XYZ file of C-alpha atoms in Angstrom:
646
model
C 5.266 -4.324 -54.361
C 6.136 -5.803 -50.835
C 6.436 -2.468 -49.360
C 3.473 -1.018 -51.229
C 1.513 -3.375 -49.577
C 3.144 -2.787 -45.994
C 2.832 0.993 -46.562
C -1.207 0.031 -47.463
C -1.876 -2.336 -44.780
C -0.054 0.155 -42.149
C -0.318 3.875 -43.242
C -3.477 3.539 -45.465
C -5.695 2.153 -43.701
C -9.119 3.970 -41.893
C -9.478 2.078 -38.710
C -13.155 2.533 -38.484
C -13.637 0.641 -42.042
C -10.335 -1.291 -42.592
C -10.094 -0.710 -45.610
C -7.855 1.684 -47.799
C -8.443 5.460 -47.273
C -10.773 6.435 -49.517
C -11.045 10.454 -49.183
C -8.906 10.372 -46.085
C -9.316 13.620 -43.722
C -7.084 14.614 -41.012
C -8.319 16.054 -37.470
C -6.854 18.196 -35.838
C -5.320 15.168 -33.225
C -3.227 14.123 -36.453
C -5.685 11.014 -36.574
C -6.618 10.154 -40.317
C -9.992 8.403 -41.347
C -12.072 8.465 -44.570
C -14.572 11.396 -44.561
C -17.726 9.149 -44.683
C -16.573 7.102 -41.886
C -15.581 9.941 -39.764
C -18.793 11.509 -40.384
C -20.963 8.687 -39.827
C -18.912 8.243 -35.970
C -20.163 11.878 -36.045
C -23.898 11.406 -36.380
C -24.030 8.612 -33.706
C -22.326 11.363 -30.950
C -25.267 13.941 -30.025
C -22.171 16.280 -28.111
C -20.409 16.207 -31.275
C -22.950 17.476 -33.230
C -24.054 19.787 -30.635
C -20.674 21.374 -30.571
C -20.301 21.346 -34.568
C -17.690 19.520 -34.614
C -16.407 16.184 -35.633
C -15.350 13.877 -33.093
C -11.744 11.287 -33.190
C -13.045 8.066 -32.273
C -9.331 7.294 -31.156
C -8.524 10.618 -28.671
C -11.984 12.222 -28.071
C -10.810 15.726 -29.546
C -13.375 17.745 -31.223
C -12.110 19.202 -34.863
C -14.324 22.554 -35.198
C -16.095 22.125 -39.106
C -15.555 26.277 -41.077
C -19.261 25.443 -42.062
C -21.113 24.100 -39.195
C -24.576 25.235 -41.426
C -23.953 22.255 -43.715
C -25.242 18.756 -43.767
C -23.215 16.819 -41.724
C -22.740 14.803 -44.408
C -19.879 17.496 -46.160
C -18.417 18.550 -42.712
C -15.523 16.602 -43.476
C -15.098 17.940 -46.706
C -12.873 20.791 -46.286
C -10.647 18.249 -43.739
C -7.922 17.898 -45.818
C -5.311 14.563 -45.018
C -1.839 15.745 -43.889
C 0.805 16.054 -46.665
C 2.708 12.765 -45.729
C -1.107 10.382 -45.926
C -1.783 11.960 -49.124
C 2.223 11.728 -50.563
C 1.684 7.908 -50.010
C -1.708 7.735 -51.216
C -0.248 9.075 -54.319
C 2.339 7.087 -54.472
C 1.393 3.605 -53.513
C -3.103 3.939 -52.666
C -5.419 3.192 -55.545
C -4.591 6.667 -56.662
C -1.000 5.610 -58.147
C -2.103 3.725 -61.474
C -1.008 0.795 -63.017
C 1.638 2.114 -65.714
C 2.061 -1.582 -66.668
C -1.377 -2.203 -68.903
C -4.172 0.175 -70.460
C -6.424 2.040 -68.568
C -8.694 1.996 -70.857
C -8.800 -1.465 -72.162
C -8.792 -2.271 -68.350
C -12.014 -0.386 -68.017
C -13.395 -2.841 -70.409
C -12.039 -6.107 -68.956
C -9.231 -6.583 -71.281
C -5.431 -6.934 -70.232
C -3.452 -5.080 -73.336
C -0.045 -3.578 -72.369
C 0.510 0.263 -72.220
C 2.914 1.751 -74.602
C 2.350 5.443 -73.920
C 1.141 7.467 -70.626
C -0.572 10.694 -70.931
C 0.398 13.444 -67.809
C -2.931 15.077 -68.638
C -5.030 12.260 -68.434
C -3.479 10.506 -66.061
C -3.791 7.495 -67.910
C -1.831 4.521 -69.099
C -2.487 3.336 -73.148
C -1.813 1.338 -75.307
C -1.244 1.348 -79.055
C -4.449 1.408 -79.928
C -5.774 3.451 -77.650
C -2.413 5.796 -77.991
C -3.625 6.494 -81.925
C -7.267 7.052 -80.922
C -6.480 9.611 -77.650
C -3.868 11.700 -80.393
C -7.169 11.371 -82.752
C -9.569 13.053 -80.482
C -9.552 16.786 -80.672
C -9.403 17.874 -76.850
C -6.837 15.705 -76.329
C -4.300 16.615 -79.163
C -2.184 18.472 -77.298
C -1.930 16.274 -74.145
C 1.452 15.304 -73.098
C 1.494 11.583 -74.023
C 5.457 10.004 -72.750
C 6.346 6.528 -74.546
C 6.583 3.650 -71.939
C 9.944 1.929 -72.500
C 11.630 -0.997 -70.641
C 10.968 0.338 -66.576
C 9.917 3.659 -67.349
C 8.397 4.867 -64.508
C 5.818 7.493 -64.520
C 5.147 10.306 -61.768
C 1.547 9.922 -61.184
C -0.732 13.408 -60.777
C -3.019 13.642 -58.708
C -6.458 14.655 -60.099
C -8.335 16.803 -57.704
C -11.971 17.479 -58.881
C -14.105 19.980 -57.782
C -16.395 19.704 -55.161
C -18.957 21.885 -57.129
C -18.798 19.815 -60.307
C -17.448 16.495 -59.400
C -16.495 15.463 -63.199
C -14.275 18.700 -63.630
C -10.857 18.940 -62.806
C -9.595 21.759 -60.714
C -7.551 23.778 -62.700
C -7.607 27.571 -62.120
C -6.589 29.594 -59.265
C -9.235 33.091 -58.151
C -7.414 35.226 -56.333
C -9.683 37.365 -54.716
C -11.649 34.605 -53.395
C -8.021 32.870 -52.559
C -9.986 29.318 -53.926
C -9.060 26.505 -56.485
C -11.859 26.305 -58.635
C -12.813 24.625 -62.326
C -13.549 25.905 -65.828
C -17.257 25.587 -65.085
C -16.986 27.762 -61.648
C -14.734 30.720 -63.401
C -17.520 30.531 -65.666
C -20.688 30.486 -63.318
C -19.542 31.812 -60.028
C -16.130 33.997 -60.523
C -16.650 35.892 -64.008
C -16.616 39.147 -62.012
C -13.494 38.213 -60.299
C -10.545 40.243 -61.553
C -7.722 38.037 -60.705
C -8.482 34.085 -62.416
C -5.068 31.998 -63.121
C -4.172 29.054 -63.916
C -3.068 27.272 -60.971
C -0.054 26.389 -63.381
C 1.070 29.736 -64.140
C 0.889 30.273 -60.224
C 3.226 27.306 -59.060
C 6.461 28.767 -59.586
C 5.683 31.748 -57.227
C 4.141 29.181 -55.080
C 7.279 27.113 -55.043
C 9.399 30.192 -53.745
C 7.390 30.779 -51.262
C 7.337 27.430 -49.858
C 11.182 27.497 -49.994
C 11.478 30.481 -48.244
C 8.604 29.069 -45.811
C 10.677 25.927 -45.874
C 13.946 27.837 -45.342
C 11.918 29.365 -41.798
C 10.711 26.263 -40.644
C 14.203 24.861 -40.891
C 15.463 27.871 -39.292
C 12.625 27.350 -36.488
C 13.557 23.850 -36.214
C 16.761 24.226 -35.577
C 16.057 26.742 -32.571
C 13.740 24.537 -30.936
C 16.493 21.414 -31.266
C 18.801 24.220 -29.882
C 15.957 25.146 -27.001
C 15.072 21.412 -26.641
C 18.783 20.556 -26.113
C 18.642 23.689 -23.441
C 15.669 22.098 -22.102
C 17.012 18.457 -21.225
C 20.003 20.088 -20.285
C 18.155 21.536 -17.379
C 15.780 18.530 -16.876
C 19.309 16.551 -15.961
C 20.549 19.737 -13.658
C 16.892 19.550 -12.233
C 17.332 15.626 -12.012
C 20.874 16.057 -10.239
C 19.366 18.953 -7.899
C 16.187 17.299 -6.715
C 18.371 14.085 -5.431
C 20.510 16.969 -3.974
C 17.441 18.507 -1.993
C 15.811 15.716 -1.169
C 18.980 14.250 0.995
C 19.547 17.450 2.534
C 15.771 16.723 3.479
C 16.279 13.778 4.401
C 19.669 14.573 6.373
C 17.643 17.669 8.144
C 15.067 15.474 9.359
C 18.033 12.702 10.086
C 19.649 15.107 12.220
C 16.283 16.327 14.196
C 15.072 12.598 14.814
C 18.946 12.196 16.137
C 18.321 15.243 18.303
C 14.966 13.548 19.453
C 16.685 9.736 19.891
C 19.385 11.437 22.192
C 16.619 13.390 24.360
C 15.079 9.738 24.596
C 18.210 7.962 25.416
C 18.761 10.854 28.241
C 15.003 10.424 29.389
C 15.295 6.482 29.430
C 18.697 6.619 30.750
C 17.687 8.820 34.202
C 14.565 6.515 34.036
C 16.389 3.457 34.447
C 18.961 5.094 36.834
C 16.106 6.321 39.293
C 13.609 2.910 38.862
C 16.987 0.707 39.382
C 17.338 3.088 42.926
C 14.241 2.958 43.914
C 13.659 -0.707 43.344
C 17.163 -1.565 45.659
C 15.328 0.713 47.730
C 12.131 -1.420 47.845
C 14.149 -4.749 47.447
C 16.650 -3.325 50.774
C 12.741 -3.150 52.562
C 12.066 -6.209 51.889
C 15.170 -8.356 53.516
C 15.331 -5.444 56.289
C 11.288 -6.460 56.847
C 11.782 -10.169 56.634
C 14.593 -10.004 59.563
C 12.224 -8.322 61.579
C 9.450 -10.462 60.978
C 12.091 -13.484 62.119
C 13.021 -11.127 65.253
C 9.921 -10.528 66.131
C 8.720 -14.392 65.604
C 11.834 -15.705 68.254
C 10.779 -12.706 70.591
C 7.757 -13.784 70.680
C 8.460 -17.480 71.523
C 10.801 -16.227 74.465
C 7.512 -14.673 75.574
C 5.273 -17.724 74.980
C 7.958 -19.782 76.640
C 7.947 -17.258 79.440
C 3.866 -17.070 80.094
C 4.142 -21.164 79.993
C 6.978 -21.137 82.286
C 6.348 -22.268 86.095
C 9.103 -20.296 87.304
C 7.840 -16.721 88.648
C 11.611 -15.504 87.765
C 10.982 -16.331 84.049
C 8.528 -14.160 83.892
C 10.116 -11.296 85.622
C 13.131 -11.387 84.163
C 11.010 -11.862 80.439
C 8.762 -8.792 81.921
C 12.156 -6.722 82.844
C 13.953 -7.064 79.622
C 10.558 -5.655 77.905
C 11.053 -2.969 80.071
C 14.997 -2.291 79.346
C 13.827 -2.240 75.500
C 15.207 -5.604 75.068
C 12.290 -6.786 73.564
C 11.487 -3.617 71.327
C 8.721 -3.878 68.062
C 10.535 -2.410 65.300
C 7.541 -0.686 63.059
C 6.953 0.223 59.558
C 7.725 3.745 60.069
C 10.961 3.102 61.654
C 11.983 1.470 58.718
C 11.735 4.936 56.238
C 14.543 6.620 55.358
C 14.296 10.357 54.494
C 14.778 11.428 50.772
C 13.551 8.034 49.746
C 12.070 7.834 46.129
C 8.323 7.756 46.870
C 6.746 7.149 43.334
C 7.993 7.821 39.727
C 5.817 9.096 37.124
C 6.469 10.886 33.260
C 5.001 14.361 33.106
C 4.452 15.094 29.356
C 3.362 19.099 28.518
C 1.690 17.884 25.114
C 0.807 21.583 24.453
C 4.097 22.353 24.778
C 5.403 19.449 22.496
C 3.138 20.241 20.064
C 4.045 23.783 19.687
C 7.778 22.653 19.598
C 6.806 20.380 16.736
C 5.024 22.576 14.510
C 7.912 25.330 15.220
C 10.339 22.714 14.231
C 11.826 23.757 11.227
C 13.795 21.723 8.580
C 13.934 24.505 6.018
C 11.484 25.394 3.530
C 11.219 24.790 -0.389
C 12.119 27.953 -2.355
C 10.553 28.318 -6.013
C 11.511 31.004 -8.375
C 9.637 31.840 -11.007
C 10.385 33.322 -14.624
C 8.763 36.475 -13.487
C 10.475 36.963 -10.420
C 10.319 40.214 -8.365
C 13.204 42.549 -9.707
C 13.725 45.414 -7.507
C 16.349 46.931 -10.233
C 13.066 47.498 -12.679
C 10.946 50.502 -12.685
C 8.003 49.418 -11.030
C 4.485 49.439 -12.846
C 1.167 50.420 -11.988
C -0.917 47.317 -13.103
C -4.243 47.879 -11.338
C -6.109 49.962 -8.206
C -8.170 48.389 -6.156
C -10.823 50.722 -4.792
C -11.228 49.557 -1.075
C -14.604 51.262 -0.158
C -17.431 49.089 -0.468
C -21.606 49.098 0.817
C -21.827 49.574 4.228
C -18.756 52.016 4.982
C -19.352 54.979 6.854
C -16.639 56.988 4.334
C -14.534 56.341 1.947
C -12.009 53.562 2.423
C -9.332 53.846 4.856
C -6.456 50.986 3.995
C -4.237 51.069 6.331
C -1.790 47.478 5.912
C -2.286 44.690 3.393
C -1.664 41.229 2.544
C -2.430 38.601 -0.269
C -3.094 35.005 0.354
C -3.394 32.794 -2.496
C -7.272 30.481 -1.823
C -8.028 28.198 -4.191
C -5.523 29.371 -6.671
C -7.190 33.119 -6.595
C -4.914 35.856 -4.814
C -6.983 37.453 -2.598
C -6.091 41.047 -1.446
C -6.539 41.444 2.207
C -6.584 44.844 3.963
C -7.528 46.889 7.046
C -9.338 49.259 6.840
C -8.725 51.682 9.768
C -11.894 54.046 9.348
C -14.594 51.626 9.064
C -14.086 49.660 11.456
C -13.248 46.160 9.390
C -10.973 43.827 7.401
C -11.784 43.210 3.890
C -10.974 40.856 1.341
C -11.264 41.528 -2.721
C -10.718 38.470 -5.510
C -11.651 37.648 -8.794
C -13.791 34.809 -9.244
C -15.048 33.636 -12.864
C -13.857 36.542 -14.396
C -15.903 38.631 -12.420
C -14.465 40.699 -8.754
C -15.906 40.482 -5.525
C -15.154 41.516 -2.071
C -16.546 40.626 1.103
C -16.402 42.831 4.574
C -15.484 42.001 8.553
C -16.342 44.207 11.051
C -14.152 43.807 14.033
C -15.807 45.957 16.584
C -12.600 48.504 16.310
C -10.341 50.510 14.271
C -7.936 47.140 12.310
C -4.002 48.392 12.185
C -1.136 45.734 11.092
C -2.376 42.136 9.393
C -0.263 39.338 9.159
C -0.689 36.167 7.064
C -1.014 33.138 9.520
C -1.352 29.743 7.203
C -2.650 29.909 3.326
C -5.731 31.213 3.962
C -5.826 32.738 7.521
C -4.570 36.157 8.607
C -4.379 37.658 11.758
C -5.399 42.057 12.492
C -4.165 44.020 15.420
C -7.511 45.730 16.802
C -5.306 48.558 19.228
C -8.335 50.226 20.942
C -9.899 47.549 21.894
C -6.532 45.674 22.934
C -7.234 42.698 20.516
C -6.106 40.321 18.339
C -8.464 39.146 15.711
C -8.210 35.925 13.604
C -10.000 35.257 10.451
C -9.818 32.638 7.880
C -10.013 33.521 3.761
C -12.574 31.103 1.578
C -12.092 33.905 -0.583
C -14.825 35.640 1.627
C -13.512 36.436 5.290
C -15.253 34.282 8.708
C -14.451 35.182 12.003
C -12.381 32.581 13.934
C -11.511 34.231 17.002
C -10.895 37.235 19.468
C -7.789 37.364 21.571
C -7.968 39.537 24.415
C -3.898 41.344 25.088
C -2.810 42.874 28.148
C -1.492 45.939 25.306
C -2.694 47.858 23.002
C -0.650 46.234 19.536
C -0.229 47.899 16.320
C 1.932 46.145 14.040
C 1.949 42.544 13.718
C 4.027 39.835 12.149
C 3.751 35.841 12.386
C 7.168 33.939 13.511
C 5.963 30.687 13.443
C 2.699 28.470 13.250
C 2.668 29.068 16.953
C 4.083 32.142 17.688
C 3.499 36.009 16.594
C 5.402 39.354 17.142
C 3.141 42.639 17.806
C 4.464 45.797 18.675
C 2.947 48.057 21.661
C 3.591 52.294 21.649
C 3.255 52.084 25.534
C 5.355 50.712 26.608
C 7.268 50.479 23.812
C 8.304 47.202 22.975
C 8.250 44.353 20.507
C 6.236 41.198 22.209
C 6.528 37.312 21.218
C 2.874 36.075 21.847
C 1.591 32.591 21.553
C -1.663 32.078 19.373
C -3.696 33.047 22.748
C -1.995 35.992 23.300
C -0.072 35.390 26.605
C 3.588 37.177 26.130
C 6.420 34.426 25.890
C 8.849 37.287 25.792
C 8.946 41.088 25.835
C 11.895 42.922 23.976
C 13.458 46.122 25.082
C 16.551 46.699 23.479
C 19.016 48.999 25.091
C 22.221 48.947 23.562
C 25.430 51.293 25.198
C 22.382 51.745 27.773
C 20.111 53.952 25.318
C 16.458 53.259 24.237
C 16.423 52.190 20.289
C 12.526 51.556 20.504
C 10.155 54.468 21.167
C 7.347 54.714 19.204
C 7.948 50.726 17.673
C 5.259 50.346 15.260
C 5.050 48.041 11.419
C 6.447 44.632 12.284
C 7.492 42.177 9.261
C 9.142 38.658 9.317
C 12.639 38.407 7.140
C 13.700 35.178 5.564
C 16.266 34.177 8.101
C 13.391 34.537 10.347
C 14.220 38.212 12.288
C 11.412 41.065 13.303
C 11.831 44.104 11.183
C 10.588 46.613 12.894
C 10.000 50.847 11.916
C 10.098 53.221 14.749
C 8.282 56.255 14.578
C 9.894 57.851 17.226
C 13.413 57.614 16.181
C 13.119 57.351 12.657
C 14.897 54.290 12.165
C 14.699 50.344 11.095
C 15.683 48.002 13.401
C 16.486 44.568 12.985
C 15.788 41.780 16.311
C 16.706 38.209 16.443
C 13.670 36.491 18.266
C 15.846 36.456 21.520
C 16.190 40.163 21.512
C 19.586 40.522 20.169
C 20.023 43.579 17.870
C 20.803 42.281 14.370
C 21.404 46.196 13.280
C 19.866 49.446 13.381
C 19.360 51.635 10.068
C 18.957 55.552 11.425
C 19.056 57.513 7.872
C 20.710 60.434 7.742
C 20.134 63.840 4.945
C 17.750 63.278 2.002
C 17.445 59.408 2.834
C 15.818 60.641 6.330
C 11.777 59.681 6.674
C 9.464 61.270 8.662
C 6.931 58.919 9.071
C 6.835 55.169 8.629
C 3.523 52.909 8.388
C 4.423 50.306 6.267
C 7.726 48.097 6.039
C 8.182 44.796 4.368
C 11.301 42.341 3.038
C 11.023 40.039 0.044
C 12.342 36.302 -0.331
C 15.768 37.800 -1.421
C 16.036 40.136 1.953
C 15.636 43.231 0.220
C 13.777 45.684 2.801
C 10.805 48.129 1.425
C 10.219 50.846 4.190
C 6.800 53.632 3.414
C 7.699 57.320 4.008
C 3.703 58.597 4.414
C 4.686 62.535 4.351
C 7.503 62.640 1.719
C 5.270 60.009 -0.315
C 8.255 57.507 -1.318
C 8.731 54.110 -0.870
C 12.449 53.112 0.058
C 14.172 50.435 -0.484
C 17.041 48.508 1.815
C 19.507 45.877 1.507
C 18.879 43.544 3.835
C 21.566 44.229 5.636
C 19.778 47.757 6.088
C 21.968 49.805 3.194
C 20.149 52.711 1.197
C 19.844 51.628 -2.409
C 17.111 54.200 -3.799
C 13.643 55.727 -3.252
C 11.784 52.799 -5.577
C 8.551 54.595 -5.745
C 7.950 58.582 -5.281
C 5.070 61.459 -6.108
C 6.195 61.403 -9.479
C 5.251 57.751 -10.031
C 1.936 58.624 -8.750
C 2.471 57.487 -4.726
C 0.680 59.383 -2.474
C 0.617 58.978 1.107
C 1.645 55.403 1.507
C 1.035 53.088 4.275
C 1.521 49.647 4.614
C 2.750 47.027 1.795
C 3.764 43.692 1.076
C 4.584 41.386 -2.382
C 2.712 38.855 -3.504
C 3.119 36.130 -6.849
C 4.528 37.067 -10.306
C 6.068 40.301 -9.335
C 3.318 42.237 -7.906
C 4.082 45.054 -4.947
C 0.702 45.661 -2.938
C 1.202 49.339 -1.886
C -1.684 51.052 0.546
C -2.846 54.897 -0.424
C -5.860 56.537 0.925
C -9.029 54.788 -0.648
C -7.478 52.345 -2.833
C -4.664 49.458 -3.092
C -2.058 50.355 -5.808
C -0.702 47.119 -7.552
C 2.659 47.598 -9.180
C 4.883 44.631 -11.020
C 8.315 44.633 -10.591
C 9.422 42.433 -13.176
C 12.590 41.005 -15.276
């Protein structure tokens, strides 16, 4: 009885009324309430009944209603309570009758002990009431139990139909797949073909629970299996993040060292030249302070002199002025050469800054489940048609990148023909595209920060910034003393760009004055003739395709040759526009007249032509790889998207 009442007060309980469920309905938040009350919470929430849909009073969550063209008052009606509510409603609610005295008698305010229980019914009786039920035609063949000592009796649960409340549910239509009563079959279903009993239907019902039971358990066990995977990897992630973040925190550790011992060397010579030059001041000012006692006595001998009577004094006083005797030591006398004049702190804050935002602790690596995988036949996904209102022609992409604004990747080429830089996106489900004219033919782009990209304008020897909102705004010109085609960004200060004549790969600062040029000549030969696509690889090298030799080259910043790929029989190219490398170093090199896209270790091995004629390349120019997968390949008019996935 005790835990009846705990499972009552606890389990059974609507907390909009308080009081024991009575019709209880689950949403779809797993929050239980009688129907009425739910509904009435309903009716006082106009963007609940706007939507159609009944609102949790607890969560907020919106339970869609399958009949939204009903009152509100029987939306909750086909809300049934989750098995467990209803289980204890059964068991221990008002539902689960009193075996212990006569439900009848009860009904009329007596107290008379049951002796029997009838399954049909669902009643308790007593003697009396026992001989009277048997009595009654209807009930003849009900299956009445006798009640002995603690008997205890499995209550049913009557459900009655919503149609006719006073009838019991008790058949089963199968073509309308609903529970009706004897008065429905009758009225609504007598030209159904398939009316059961829901009895005769159970044991087929009861199999195929088991075997539904049989692959829930099944499911169950793979998700304790994947969960166990799952917090497996949580702990590994755990364990790894403390890992990263103190090799974080010893990168920046060992640069703030590096900083601390530049100021320790700075205050050091500091206190080494103000400690000179103040012995230097501090040796003036005794030096100064003798002569100003000198020059006091001389000066008495002379006062002494002028007083003096004796012509001879003053001769003699007049001669020794004349010898130098008597000299006046000045200022100027007193300065040594290579004195310390003045000491200051020059500070190139331009320069400082640069250094800082070039500084580079490392950078934070995330691999995702659909990870580039250059093994896998790449897959045309979609075309992007380049040519757009205001072209002269058709569209003319010549190199390509993808910045991701606002979480939208936005495809950003040049288009050589026309003159501009464009930008297509999707956003709210619908494309768009928006156009830059840059006053010349574009060549090589390069992204600069998340959503700014920089365009090599060659005939007009420029360098053209623009920023990505999705839609593209000018943010500046740069003049060059060359004429660049390809183009690849080093750091947040500092680019690469390639010039045909002469040929050589520059380093540029974001104003476009050359830090350094690079020629390399290794065993006195010229490796760079016709130097043309740049791209950055992960250890932070140029990669760089020569048209006139044929070949991939690989620079260090400095100019140092890393290595230099010259292909030889079938692997040879002709003609290079495009090159790229991936987060895993892997090297993608265009071949425009043999229409194949090759692919590189990144130490510069063959592996295979990854894309050819027969996968439907033609002529391809520049590329690069953006999120989940994707290869952005340039062809004449349009942008071929490919995945390349696990």
């Amino acid at each position: 009885m005790a835990t009846s009442q705990k499972l009552t007060e606890h389990f059974l309980t609507c907390t909009i009324c308080t009081e024991v469920f009575d019709k209880p309905c689950t949403l779809v938040c797993n929050h239980t309430f009688c129907r009425k009350c739910v509904v009435n919470y309903t009716k006082t929430r106009p963007e609940a009944l706007s939507a159609k849909s009944l609102l949790c009073p607890f969560c907020r969550k919106m339970t869609k209603v399958s009949d939204p063209e009903r009152p509100v008052e029987e939306w909750a009606d086909d809300v049934k309570p989750i098995f467990v509510i209803q289980g204890l409603l059964d068991s221990f609610g008002p539902g689960s009758k009193d075996t212990t005295n006569c439900s009848y008698c009860k009904e009329e305010g007596e107290t008379t002990p049951a002796t029997s229980w009838c399954s049909v019914c669902d009643d308790a009786l007593c003697e009396q009431c026992t001989r009277m039920h048997q009595r009654t035609p209807s009930f003849r063949h009900h299956d009445v139990v006798d009640l002995s000592g603690e008997t205890k009796v499995k209550v049913k649960r009557k459900v009655m139909c919503k149609v006719h409340k006073n009838k019991r549910i008790k058949y089963l239509c199968k073509d309308c797949k609903t529970a009706v009563c004897q008065t429905c079959c009758t009225i609504h279903h007598r030209k159904c073909d398939m009316v059961v009993e829901i009895e005769s239907e159970i044991p087929a019902m009861k199999t195929e629970l088991k075997r539904n039971k049989e692959n829930l358990l099944k499911k169950d066990n793979e998700m304790k299996r994947y969960v166990g995977k799952q917090n497996s990897l949580v702990k590994e992630e755990l364990a790894l993040y403390i890992q990263i973040e103190s090799n974080i925190k010893s990168a920046s550790l060992t640069a703030i060292q590096m900083i601390k011992a530049k100021e320790r060397k700075l205050l050091s010579e500091l206190k080494e030249m103000s400690d000179r030059h103040i012995g230097q001041l501090k040796a003036d000012v005794k030096s100064g302070e003798m002569s100003v006692q000198m020059y006091q006595q001389q000066a008495e001998l002379i006062d002494q002199a002028l007083q003096s009577e004796c012509d001879m004094d003053v001769y003699e006083m007049y001669q020794g002025c004349e010898a130098g005797d008597v000299e006046a030591v000045g200022v100027e006398d007193m300065k040594e050469k290579g004195r310390i004049d003045r000491i200051t702190f020059r500070q190139d804050t331009d320069k400082l800054s640069r250094a800082l935002e070039d500084l580079h602790l490392g950078e934070i690596h995330v691999q995702y489940d659909d990870v580039l995988d250059l093994k896998a036949t790449p897959v045309l996904q979609d075309t992007i048609n380049v040519t757009v209102a205001g072209d002269a022609g058709g569209g003319d992409p010549t190199d390509v990148t993808v910045l991701e604004v606002n979480g939208t990747d936005t495809v950003v080429v040049t288009d050589y023909k026309n003159n501009s830089v464009k930008s297509f996106y999707t956003r709210n489900s619908q494309p768009g595209h928006s156009r830059l004219s840059v006053g010349g033919a574009p060549r090589g782009i390069t992204r600069l920060k998340h959503n700014q990209a920089a365009v090599t304008v060659p005939d007009t020897s420029q360098i053209v910034t623009v920023e990505v909102n999705p839609d593209l705004v000018l943010l500046s010109t740069i003049t060059t003393s060359k004429q660049y085609r390809g183009i690849t960004s080093l750091t947040p200060s500092t680019l690469a760009a390639s010039s045909h004549f002469p040929p050589c790969v520059d380093i540029l600062d974001m104003s476009g004055h050359v830090l350094k040029s690079v020629y390399p000549r290794p065993n006195g030969g010229d490796i760079l003739q016709y130097p043309d696509s740049l791209c950055t690889t992960r250890t932070g090298n140029i990669l760089v395709s020569d048209l006139g030799t044929r070949c991939v080259v690989c620079l260090t910043p400095e100019g140092d040759v890393v290595f230099n790929y010259r292909p030889t029989g079938d692997t040879t190219w002709k003609y290079s526009l495009g090159i790229t490398s991936t987060s895993t170093g892997d090297i993608l090199v265009t071949d425009e007249p043999q229409h194949r896209v090759i692919h590189l270790t990144e130490s510069g091995q063959f592996v295979r032509n990854i894309l050819t004629s027969q996968g439907g390349v033609k002529k391809p120019r520049g590329l690069c790889f953006g999120g989940r997968g994707r290869m952005y390949l340039c062809t004449p008019d349009v942008v071929k998207v490919f995945t390349c996935c696990k």
